[in-house]
mmCIF file of C-alpha atoms in Angstrom:
data_model
loop_
_atom_site.group_PDB
_atom_site.id
_atom_site.type_symbol
_atom_site.label_atom_id
_atom_site.label_comp_id
_atom_site.label_asym_id
_atom_site.label_seq_id
_atom_site.Cartn_x
_atom_site.Cartn_y
_atom_site.Cartn_z
ATOM 1 C CA MET A 1 18.253 -31.143 -11.249
ATOM 2 C CA THR A 2 15.734 -33.727 -10.366
ATOM 3 C CA ALA A 3 15.751 -32.563 -6.745
ATOM 4 C CA VAL A 4 15.701 -28.830 -7.666
ATOM 5 C CA THR A 5 12.656 -29.136 -10.098
ATOM 6 C CA GLY A 6 11.009 -31.471 -7.610
ATOM 7 C CA THR A 7 11.036 -29.036 -4.509
ATOM 8 C CA PHE A 8 10.848 -25.682 -6.628
ATOM 9 C CA ARG A 9 7.475 -24.771 -8.372
ATOM 10 C CA ASN A 10 7.046 -21.211 -9.487
ATOM 11 C CA GLY A 11 10.342 -20.307 -7.816
ATOM 12 C CA VAL A 12 8.675 -21.478 -4.310
ATOM 13 C CA ASN A 13 9.929 -24.196 -2.279
ATOM 14 C CA THR A 14 7.212 -26.610 -2.039
ATOM 15 C CA GLU A 15 8.873 -28.744 0.696
ATOM 16 C CA THR A 16 9.578 -25.926 3.020
ATOM 17 C CA MET A 17 6.098 -24.423 2.115
ATOM 18 C CA PHE A 18 4.375 -27.703 2.976
ATOM 19 C CA ALA A 19 6.518 -28.119 6.169
ATOM 20 C CA THR A 20 5.666 -24.446 7.081
ATOM 21 C CA LEU A 21 1.965 -25.259 6.920
ATOM 22 C CA ASP A 22 2.218 -28.520 8.759
ATOM 23 C CA LEU A 23 4.064 -26.673 11.475
ATOM 24 C CA ILE A 24 1.556 -23.992 11.879
ATOM 25 C CA LYS A 25 -1.231 -26.553 11.965
ATOM 26 C CA ALA A 26 0.691 -28.321 14.784
ATOM 27 C CA GLN A 27 1.527 -24.904 16.567
ATOM 28 C CA PRO A 28 -1.066 -22.502 15.636
ATOM 29 C CA GLU A 29 0.600 -19.899 18.010
ATOM 30 C CA LEU A 30 3.524 -19.694 15.636
ATOM 31 C CA ALA A 31 1.107 -18.071 13.179
ATOM 32 C CA ARG A 32 1.102 -14.919 14.982
ATOM 33 C CA PHE A 33 3.063 -12.356 12.988
ATOM 34 C CA GLN A 34 3.252 -8.685 13.204
ATOM 35 C CA PHE A 35 4.628 -6.264 10.696
ATOM 36 C CA ARG A 36 6.015 -2.696 10.838
ATOM 37 C CA ALA A 37 6.743 0.338 8.785
ATOM 38 C CA SER A 38 8.686 3.696 10.286
ATOM 39 C CA ASN A 39 7.822 6.888 8.549
ATOM 40 C CA ARG A 40 9.369 10.337 8.316
ATOM 41 C CA TRP A 41 8.227 13.479 6.714
ATOM 42 C CA ILE A 42 11.172 14.983 4.921
ATOM 43 C CA ASP A 43 9.569 18.116 2.801
ATOM 44 C CA GLY A 44 6.230 18.905 1.473
ATOM 45 C CA ALA A 45 4.408 15.634 0.150
ATOM 46 C CA TYR A 46 8.018 13.884 0.219
ATOM 47 C CA ASN A 47 8.369 11.467 3.302
ATOM 48 C CA ARG A 48 10.138 8.318 3.515
ATOM 49 C CA SER A 49 9.288 4.683 5.288
ATOM 50 C CA THR A 50 12.058 2.508 6.679
ATOM 51 C CA ILE A 51 10.860 -1.305 7.031
ATOM 52 C CA LYS A 52 13.046 -3.917 8.347
ATOM 53 C CA GLY A 53 12.410 -5.812 11.634
ATOM 54 C CA PHE A 54 9.265 -8.023 12.107
ATOM 55 C CA TYR A 55 7.833 -10.602 14.516
ATOM 56 C CA ALA A 56 7.170 -14.134 13.494
ATOM 57 C CA ALA A 57 6.758 -17.677 14.527
ATOM 58 C CA GLY A 58 7.370 -16.839 18.195
ATOM 59 C CA GLY A 59 10.373 -14.255 17.686
ATOM 60 C CA GLU A 60 11.621 -11.282 16.297
ATOM 61 C CA ASP A 61 12.890 -12.014 12.661
ATOM 62 C CA ALA A 62 16.664 -11.256 12.221
ATOM 63 C CA SER A 63 16.978 -12.170 8.558
ATOM 64 C CA ARG A 64 16.814 -9.110 7.093
ATOM 65 C CA SER A 65 20.385 -7.146 6.952
ATOM 66 C CA GLU A 66 19.373 -4.208 5.165
ATOM 67 C CA ALA A 67 16.380 -2.002 5.646
ATOM 68 C CA PHE A 68 13.869 -1.342 2.833
ATOM 69 C CA GLU A 69 13.465 2.326 1.889
ATOM 70 C CA LEU A 70 10.326 3.535 0.384
ATOM 71 C CA ASP A 71 9.916 7.068 -0.687
ATOM 72 C CA ALA A 72 6.702 8.807 -1.298
ATOM 73 C CA GLY A 73 5.730 11.755 -2.899
ATOM 74 C CA GLU A 74 2.802 13.655 -4.849
ATOM 75 C CA PRO A 75 3.105 14.760 -8.829
ATOM 76 C CA ALA A 76 3.160 18.467 -9.519
ATOM 77 C CA ILE A 77 -0.405 18.978 -9.696
ATOM 78 C CA LEU A 78 -1.257 17.387 -6.226
ATOM 79 C CA LEU A 79 1.149 19.977 -5.032
ATOM 80 C CA GLY A 80 4.323 17.860 -4.813
ATOM 81 C CA THR A 81 7.575 17.139 -6.564
ATOM 82 C CA ASP A 82 7.326 13.839 -7.589
ATOM 83 C CA THR A 83 9.666 12.198 -5.066
ATOM 84 C CA GLY A 84 8.307 8.916 -5.279
ATOM 85 C CA ALA A 85 4.933 6.905 -6.101
ATOM 86 C CA ASN A 86 1.934 8.462 -3.984
ATOM 87 C CA PRO A 87 0.158 6.851 -1.271
ATOM 88 C CA ALA A 88 -2.702 5.916 -3.186
ATOM 89 C CA GLU A 89 -0.351 4.257 -6.095
ATOM 90 C CA TYR A 90 1.432 2.371 -3.285
ATOM 91 C CA LEU A 91 -1.857 1.088 -2.370
ATOM 92 C CA LEU A 92 -2.419 -0.313 -5.599
ATOM 93 C CA HIS A 93 0.851 -1.954 -5.551
ATOM 94 C CA ALA A 94 0.326 -3.254 -2.335
ATOM 95 C CA LEU A 95 -2.693 -4.992 -3.921
ATOM 96 C CA ALA A 96 -1.093 -5.974 -7.052
ATOM 97 C CA ALA A 97 1.960 -7.341 -5.351
ATOM 98 C CA CYS A 98 -0.362 -9.439 -2.544
ATOM 99 C CA LEU A 99 -2.544 -10.913 -5.619
ATOM 100 C CA THR A 100 0.261 -12.316 -7.542
ATOM 101 C CA THR A 101 2.105 -13.559 -4.666
ATOM 102 C CA SER A 102 -1.087 -15.595 -3.524
ATOM 103 C CA ILE A 103 -1.859 -16.906 -6.937
ATOM 104 C CA VAL A 104 1.772 -18.004 -7.622
ATOM 105 C CA TYR A 105 2.031 -19.690 -4.181
ATOM 106 C CA VAL A 106 -1.594 -21.295 -4.611
ATOM 107 C CA ALA A 107 -0.723 -22.612 -8.139
ATOM 108 C CA ALA A 108 2.858 -23.897 -6.537
ATOM 109 C CA ALA A 109 0.527 -25.892 -3.842
ATOM 110 C CA ARG A 110 -1.625 -27.259 -6.622
ATOM 111 C CA LYS A 111 1.101 -28.266 -9.087
ATOM 112 C CA VAL A 112 0.294 -25.774 -11.772
ATOM 113 C CA GLU A 113 3.250 -24.334 -13.437
ATOM 114 C CA LEU A 114 2.964 -20.875 -14.290
ATOM 115 C CA THR A 115 4.641 -18.952 -17.070
ATOM 116 C CA SER A 116 3.181 -15.147 -16.421
ATOM 117 C CA VAL A 117 0.882 -13.247 -14.309
ATOM 118 C CA GLU A 118 0.531 -9.756 -15.099
ATOM 119 C CA SER A 119 -2.159 -7.287 -13.933
ATOM 120 C CA THR A 120 -2.995 -3.509 -14.005
ATOM 121 C CA LEU A 121 -4.892 -1.786 -11.533
ATOM 122 C CA THR A 122 -7.033 1.288 -11.691
ATOM 123 C CA GLY A 123 -8.239 3.542 -9.078
ATOM 124 C CA ASP A 124 -11.031 6.306 -9.647
ATOM 125 C CA MET A 125 -10.667 9.134 -7.076
ATOM 126 C CA ASP A 126 -12.603 12.487 -6.676
ATOM 127 C CA VAL A 127 -9.981 14.349 -4.876
ATOM 128 C CA ARG A 128 -12.657 16.976 -3.813
ATOM 129 C CA GLY A 129 -12.743 14.337 -1.038
ATOM 130 C CA ALA A 130 -9.365 14.305 0.157
ATOM 131 C CA LEU A 131 -8.730 17.996 -0.682
ATOM 132 C CA GLY A 132 -11.477 18.885 1.745
ATOM 133 C CA VAL A 133 -13.449 21.004 -1.196
ATOM 134 C CA ASP A 134 -16.430 18.781 -0.873
ATOM 135 C CA ASP A 135 -17.623 16.455 1.803
ATOM 136 C CA GLU A 136 -19.432 14.271 -0.405
ATOM 137 C CA PRO A 137 -17.109 12.356 -2.572
ATOM 138 C CA ARG A 138 -14.942 10.029 -0.602
ATOM 139 C CA ASN A 139 -11.458 10.445 0.152
ATOM 140 C CA GLY A 140 -10.182 7.290 -1.404
ATOM 141 C CA PHE A 141 -10.790 5.229 -4.559
ATOM 142 C CA GLN A 142 -14.530 4.881 -5.160
ATOM 143 C CA GLN A 143 -13.599 1.899 -7.021
ATOM 144 C CA ILE A 144 -10.407 -0.177 -8.030
ATOM 145 C CA ARG A 145 -10.451 -2.476 -10.986
ATOM 146 C CA VAL A 146 -7.806 -5.349 -11.319
ATOM 147 C CA ALA A 147 -6.979 -6.762 -14.906
ATOM 148 C CA LEU A 148 -5.394 -9.732 -14.364
ATOM 149 C CA GLN A 149 -3.540 -12.178 -17.028
ATOM 150 C CA VAL A 150 -2.315 -15.560 -15.968
ATOM 151 C CA THR A 151 -1.090 -18.281 -17.945
ATOM 152 C CA GLY A 152 0.524 -21.898 -17.180
ATOM 153 C CA ASN A 153 0.584 -25.338 -17.858
ATOM 154 C CA ALA A 154 -3.054 -25.702 -17.039
ATOM 155 C CA PRO A 155 -6.511 -25.621 -18.938
ATOM 156 C CA ALA A 156 -8.107 -22.230 -18.410
ATOM 157 C CA GLU A 157 -10.599 -23.461 -15.889
ATOM 158 C CA LYS A 158 -7.773 -24.677 -13.732
ATOM 159 C CA LEU A 159 -6.030 -21.456 -13.853
ATOM 160 C CA ARG A 160 -9.199 -19.467 -13.100
ATOM 161 C CA GLU A 161 -9.685 -21.844 -9.652
ATOM 162 C CA VAL A 162 -6.060 -20.703 -8.768
ATOM 163 C CA VAL A 163 -6.858 -17.147 -9.226
ATOM 164 C CA GLU A 164 -9.933 -17.353 -7.185
ATOM 165 C CA ARG A 165 -8.251 -19.212 -4.610
ATOM 166 C CA GLY A 166 -5.133 -16.583 -4.467
ATOM 167 C CA LYS A 167 -7.853 -13.987 -4.131
ATOM 168 C CA ALA A 168 -9.576 -15.598 -1.370
ATOM 169 C CA ARG A 169 -6.367 -15.865 0.417
ATOM 170 C CA SER A 170 -4.867 -12.644 -0.122
ATOM 171 C CA ALA A 171 -3.909 -10.440 2.987
ATOM 172 C CA VAL A 172 -4.151 -7.141 1.296
ATOM 173 C CA TYR A 173 -6.953 -8.109 -0.922
ATOM 174 C CA ASP A 174 -8.857 -8.806 2.255
ATOM 175 C CA MET A 175 -7.550 -5.164 3.792
ATOM 176 C CA VAL A 176 -8.610 -3.384 0.737
ATOM 177 C CA THR A 177 -12.036 -4.846 0.205
ATOM 178 C CA ASN A 178 -13.175 -5.055 3.940
ATOM 179 C CA GLY A 179 -11.097 -2.526 5.508
ATOM 180 C CA VAL A 180 -9.078 -2.884 8.875
ATOM 181 C CA PRO A 181 -9.596 -0.942 12.266
ATOM 182 C CA VAL A 182 -6.875 1.698 12.542
ATOM 183 C CA ALA A 183 -6.104 3.144 15.936
ATOM 184 C CA VAL A 184 -4.080 6.291 15.816
ATOM 185 C CA GLU A 185 -2.063 7.736 19.084
ATOM 186 C CA VAL A 186 -0.660 11.313 18.798
ATOM 187 C CA ALA A 187 2.227 12.615 20.773
ATOM 188 C CA THR A 188 2.984 16.411 20.381
ATOM 189 C CA ASP A 189 6.345 16.524 22.100
ATOM 190 C CA MET B 1 13.206 35.312 0.602
ATOM 191 C CA THR B 2 10.283 36.994 1.317
ATOM 192 C CA ALA B 3 8.419 35.683 -1.405
ATOM 193 C CA VAL B 4 9.294 32.212 -0.938
ATOM 194 C CA THR B 5 8.751 32.170 2.715
ATOM 195 C CA GLY B 6 5.396 33.782 2.082
ATOM 196 C CA THR B 7 4.417 31.090 -0.533
ATOM 197 C CA PHE B 8 5.999 27.965 0.865
ATOM 198 C CA ARG B 9 4.818 26.349 4.006
ATOM 199 C CA ASN B 10 6.019 23.088 5.023
ATOM 200 C CA GLY B 11 7.475 22.703 1.583
ATOM 201 C CA VAL B 12 4.123 23.028 0.068
ATOM 202 C CA ASN B 13 3.401 26.167 -1.981
ATOM 203 C CA THR B 14 0.259 27.339 -0.465
ATOM 204 C CA GLU B 15 -0.471 29.916 -3.204
ATOM 205 C CA THR B 16 -1.041 27.037 -5.751
ATOM 206 C CA MET B 17 -2.663 25.131 -3.144
ATOM 207 C CA PHE B 18 -5.544 27.841 -2.972
ATOM 208 C CA ALA B 19 -5.503 28.355 -6.670
ATOM 209 C CA THR B 20 -5.999 24.584 -6.981
ATOM 210 C CA LEU B 21 -8.923 24.366 -4.411
ATOM 211 C CA ASP B 22 -10.438 27.235 -6.030
ATOM 212 C CA LEU B 23 -10.291 25.880 -9.224
ATOM 213 C CA ILE B 24 -11.834 22.714 -8.174
ATOM 214 C CA LYS B 25 -14.669 24.369 -6.438
ATOM 215 C CA ALA B 26 -15.310 25.987 -9.837
ATOM 216 C CA GLN B 27 -15.098 23.211 -12.082
ATOM 217 C CA PRO B 28 -15.789 20.207 -9.942
ATOM 218 C CA GLU B 29 -15.069 17.918 -13.014
ATOM 219 C CA LEU B 30 -11.294 18.421 -12.757
ATOM 220 C CA ALA B 31 -11.364 16.403 -9.656
ATOM 221 C CA ARG B 32 -11.929 13.488 -11.635
ATOM 222 C CA PHE B 33 -8.292 11.533 -11.234
ATOM 223 C CA GLN B 34 -7.498 7.876 -11.816
ATOM 224 C CA PHE B 35 -4.369 6.203 -10.597
ATOM 225 C CA ARG B 36 -2.799 2.844 -12.036
ATOM 226 C CA ALA B 37 -0.256 0.393 -11.468
ATOM 227 C CA SER B 38 1.080 -2.604 -13.460
ATOM 228 C CA ASN B 39 2.342 -5.451 -11.964
ATOM 229 C CA ARG B 40 4.519 -8.449 -13.297
ATOM 230 C CA TRP B 41 5.437 -11.723 -11.612
ATOM 231 C CA ILE B 42 9.028 -12.248 -11.688
ATOM 232 C CA ASP B 43 9.850 -15.437 -9.504
ATOM 233 C CA GLY B 44 8.296 -16.910 -6.523
ATOM 234 C CA ALA B 45 7.642 -14.029 -4.201
ATOM 235 C CA TYR B 46 9.092 -11.595 -6.407
ATOM 236 C CA ASN B 47 7.112 -9.300 -8.456
ATOM 237 C CA ARG B 48 7.308 -5.826 -9.879
ATOM 238 C CA SER B 49 4.941 -2.904 -10.018
ATOM 239 C CA THR B 50 5.819 -0.121 -12.662
ATOM 240 C CA ILE B 51 3.727 3.336 -11.981
ATOM 241 C CA LYS B 52 3.792 6.476 -14.272
ATOM 242 C CA GLY B 53 0.774 7.478 -15.843
ATOM 243 C CA PHE B 54 -2.464 8.976 -14.241
ATOM 244 C CA TYR B 55 -5.481 11.123 -15.331
ATOM 245 C CA ALA B 56 -6.072 14.155 -13.578
ATOM 246 C CA ALA B 57 -7.883 17.380 -14.205
ATOM 247 C CA GLY B 58 -9.104 16.566 -17.535
ATOM 248 C CA GLY B 59 -6.298 14.830 -19.203
ATOM 249 C CA GLU B 60 -3.748 12.262 -19.121
ATOM 250 C CA ASP B 61 -0.503 13.470 -17.127
ATOM 251 C CA ALA B 62 2.646 14.037 -18.951
ATOM 252 C CA SER B 63 4.596 15.346 -15.916
ATOM 253 C CA ARG B 64 6.512 12.123 -14.963
ATOM 254 C CA SER B 65 9.354 11.642 -17.235
ATOM 255 C CA GLU B 66 10.638 8.310 -15.517
ATOM 256 C CA ALA B 67 8.395 5.393 -14.127
ATOM 257 C CA PHE B 68 8.515 4.351 -10.409
ATOM 258 C CA GLU B 69 9.461 0.609 -10.154
ATOM 259 C CA LEU B 70 8.676 -1.105 -7.122
ATOM 260 C CA ASP B 71 9.792 -4.248 -6.131
ATOM 261 C CA ALA B 72 7.831 -6.695 -3.514
ATOM 262 C CA GLY B 73 9.016 -10.091 -1.890
ATOM 263 C CA GLU B 74 8.780 -11.702 1.318
ATOM 264 C CA PRO B 75 11.127 -12.691 3.761
ATOM 265 C CA ALA B 76 12.580 -16.766 4.137
ATOM 266 C CA ILE B 77 9.685 -17.233 6.791
ATOM 267 C CA LEU B 78 7.304 -16.709 4.182
ATOM 268 C CA LEU B 79 8.898 -18.554 1.389
ATOM 269 C CA GLY B 80 10.559 -15.430 -0.313
ATOM 270 C CA THR B 81 13.944 -14.420 -0.896
ATOM 271 C CA ASP B 82 13.421 -10.981 0.559
ATOM 272 C CA THR B 83 13.421 -9.007 -2.756
ATOM 273 C CA GLY B 84 11.547 -6.061 -1.379
ATOM 274 C CA ALA B 85 9.100 -5.340 1.466
ATOM 275 C CA ASN B 86 6.107 -7.447 1.507
ATOM 276 C CA PRO B 87 2.617 -6.337 0.173
ATOM 277 C CA ALA B 88 1.347 -5.919 3.555
ATOM 278 C CA GLU B 89 4.331 -3.835 4.698
ATOM 279 C CA TYR B 90 3.608 -1.773 1.667
ATOM 280 C CA LEU B 91 0.125 -1.380 2.685
ATOM 281 C CA LEU B 92 1.589 -0.052 5.986
ATOM 282 C CA HIS B 93 3.922 2.237 4.108
ATOM 283 C CA ALA B 94 0.887 3.519 2.114
ATOM 284 C CA LEU B 95 -0.995 4.424 5.189
ATOM 285 C CA ALA B 96 1.772 5.928 6.802
ATOM 286 C CA ALA B 97 2.923 8.033 3.776
ATOM 287 C CA CYS B 98 -0.952 9.394 3.155
ATOM 288 C CA LEU B 99 -1.353 10.149 6.680
ATOM 289 C CA THR B 100 1.741 12.197 7.030
ATOM 290 C CA THR B 101 0.935 14.017 3.611
ATOM 291 C CA SER B 102 -2.291 15.110 4.750
ATOM 292 C CA ILE B 103 -1.084 16.449 8.098
ATOM 293 C CA VAL B 104 1.714 18.476 6.385
ATOM 294 C CA TYR B 105 -1.151 19.776 3.750
ATOM 295 C CA VAL B 106 -3.612 20.350 6.497
ATOM 296 C CA ALA B 107 -0.913 22.396 8.553
ATOM 297 C CA ALA B 108 0.380 24.513 5.470
ATOM 298 C CA ALA B 109 -3.368 25.657 4.941
ATOM 299 C CA ARG B 110 -3.915 26.555 8.402
ATOM 300 C CA LYS B 111 -0.670 28.399 8.897
ATOM 301 C CA VAL B 112 1.087 25.831 10.861
ATOM 302 C CA GLU B 113 4.833 25.465 10.658
ATOM 303 C CA LEU B 114 5.779 21.795 11.400
ATOM 304 C CA THR B 115 9.350 20.774 12.367
ATOM 305 C CA SER B 116 8.567 17.087 12.600
ATOM 306 C CA VAL B 117 5.999 14.314 11.602
ATOM 307 C CA GLU B 118 7.114 10.764 12.265
ATOM 308 C CA SER B 119 5.050 7.748 12.700
ATOM 309 C CA THR B 120 5.360 4.020 13.411
ATOM 310 C CA LEU B 121 2.961 1.569 12.269
ATOM 311 C CA THR B 122 2.251 -1.838 13.316
ATOM 312 C CA GLY B 123 -0.213 -4.587 12.013
ATOM 313 C CA ASP B 124 -0.795 -7.775 13.582
ATOM 314 C CA MET B 125 -1.584 -10.948 11.656
ATOM 315 C CA ASP B 126 -2.699 -14.466 12.125
ATOM 316 C CA VAL B 127 -0.973 -16.018 8.873
ATOM 317 C CA ARG B 128 -3.148 -19.221 9.114
ATOM 318 C CA GLY B 129 -5.612 -16.993 7.280
ATOM 319 C CA ALA B 130 -3.492 -16.059 4.283
ATOM 320 C CA LEU B 131 -1.985 -19.657 4.325
ATOM 321 C CA GLY B 132 -5.107 -21.143 4.071
ATOM 322 C CA VAL B 133 -4.652 -23.202 7.244
ATOM 323 C CA ASP B 134 -7.549 -22.354 9.270
ATOM 324 C CA ASP B 135 -10.770 -20.425 7.746
ATOM 325 C CA GLU B 136 -11.219 -18.291 11.420
ATOM 326 C CA PRO B 137 -8.392 -15.805 11.285
ATOM 327 C CA ARG B 138 -9.135 -13.148 8.545
ATOM 328 C CA ASN B 139 -6.163 -13.070 5.848
ATOM 329 C CA GLY B 140 -5.197 -9.400 6.319
ATOM 330 C CA PHE B 141 -3.843 -7.038 9.738
ATOM 331 C CA GLN B 142 -6.301 -7.974 12.683
ATOM 332 C CA GLN B 143 -5.572 -4.289 13.594
ATOM 333 C CA ILE B 144 -3.272 -1.755 12.681
ATOM 334 C CA ARG B 145 -1.816 0.867 15.419
ATOM 335 C CA VAL B 146 -0.381 4.152 13.977
ATOM 336 C CA ALA B 147 1.794 6.088 16.854
ATOM 337 C CA LEU B 148 2.314 9.495 15.547
ATOM 338 C CA GLN B 149 4.515 12.245 16.676
ATOM 339 C CA VAL B 150 4.084 15.757 15.172
ATOM 340 C CA THR B 151 5.918 18.780 16.424
ATOM 341 C CA GLY B 152 5.756 22.458 14.999
ATOM 342 C CA ASN B 153 5.149 26.192 15.886
ATOM 343 C CA ALA B 154 1.690 25.621 17.369
ATOM 344 C CA PRO B 155 0.047 24.686 20.672
ATOM 345 C CA ALA B 156 -0.550 20.928 21.281
ATOM 346 C CA GLU B 157 -4.064 21.485 21.005
ATOM 347 C CA LYS B 158 -3.767 22.953 17.429
ATOM 348 C CA LEU B 159 -1.407 20.202 16.454
ATOM 349 C CA ARG B 160 -4.052 17.681 17.373
ATOM 350 C CA GLU B 161 -6.696 19.496 15.354
ATOM 351 C CA VAL B 162 -4.140 19.280 12.279
ATOM 352 C CA VAL B 163 -3.715 15.719 12.872
ATOM 353 C CA GLU B 164 -7.349 15.069 13.115
ATOM 354 C CA ARG B 165 -8.268 17.045 10.144
ATOM 355 C CA GLY B 166 -5.304 15.282 8.438
ATOM 356 C CA LYS B 167 -6.661 11.739 9.170
ATOM 357 C CA ALA B 168 -10.462 12.801 8.146
ATOM 358 C CA ARG B 169 -9.038 13.717 4.678
ATOM 359 C CA SER B 170 -6.612 11.002 4.057
ATOM 360 C CA ALA B 171 -7.377 8.849 0.931
ATOM 361 C CA VAL B 172 -5.222 5.851 2.244
ATOM 362 C CA TYR B 173 -6.755 6.155 5.651
ATOM 363 C CA ASP B 174 -10.374 6.014 4.309
ATOM 364 C CA MET B 175 -9.527 2.931 1.974
ATOM 365 C CA VAL B 176 -7.929 1.125 4.959
ATOM 366 C CA THR B 177 -10.437 1.691 7.592
ATOM 367 C CA ASN B 178 -13.505 1.735 5.403
ATOM 368 C CA GLY B 179 -12.716 -0.573 2.661
ATOM 369 C CA VAL B 180 -13.054 -0.233 -1.269
ATOM 370 C CA PRO B 181 -14.924 -2.085 -4.027
ATOM 371 C CA VAL B 182 -12.529 -4.322 -5.957
ATOM 372 C CA ALA B 183 -13.465 -5.669 -9.067
ATOM 373 C CA VAL B 184 -11.098 -8.301 -10.671
ATOM 374 C CA GLU B 185 -11.086 -9.717 -14.133
ATOM 375 C CA VAL B 186 -9.276 -12.545 -15.346
ATOM 376 C CA ALA B 187 -7.724 -13.552 -18.664
ATOM 377 C CA THR B 188 -6.166 -16.847 -19.232
ATOM 378 C CA ASP B 189 -4.807 -16.385 -22.658
#
């Protein structure tokens, strides 16, 4: 038990975590990762992404035996049949999941034992943009609000520092707030 | 059969689509939507979002009987146990799904019958950023490449126009390329 509680904090193996950080500091080329998703249209607003392989630490990862399959859809009011969460809701999930994991990892590194991390995200959209009815409203969310609740064995001030650092290191928070260059190549045969 | 083939194109009810567009043109206040996701930390990199309710067209939507539950995780090399796609992969899925649906809807409006829409998305990340090893690389993807293949009963030029218009109207493409203001509120009790 001592070994386990000594190595794992918040479900994160901190020994492995610090060894990984040391390795990447020593060999920065190992930090080059590539993630992928393949999507296929099924019908109407129904489409599915398959996610499995990725490149990490100098080679193609082979640790996943099964692919993750993610179904997207739209509710009836947006002309779908609710075959899955819609793409904008998936973006909210991506942001929530990344903030949560970043906070949990930072807490593990800083010896803070968390008891809960919960968040509710809301995104406001004027669908005239995406539906092409009006050029003025943007297509995406005008803003996203994140209500985060974090509890653990540390004073409120320390927990807030952990959240701030988690936010400052979150990959998806960076992408959603700052944007990413996207290059689209189209083939028609 | 005539009625069905006359009304549905690419699995989209075009009669309903044009009626929706007319309604929103006449009453722009109906275009105010709000989507939501609630996330809860489970252990380590494992967390889950629950997505159900949303606000649309002047009221809270009640059409969904079940919530969508989305599990996130990280592979072993990023200190998780692969409990789900990781947050950055979910962002790729959100982008792929939104581009696909936008293309399908635009094609339906423009009388183009599609036979396939497939895409592969890749995102390059230097994980020194998100892991806090180095301040220089950004946390998120440096860039995302989308390889889209679209086929249907229209000349290549027309298919490319449909893709361009779909891209120009996609909510997630807008958000990922341009960014969105995100406000985070933190509670610690």
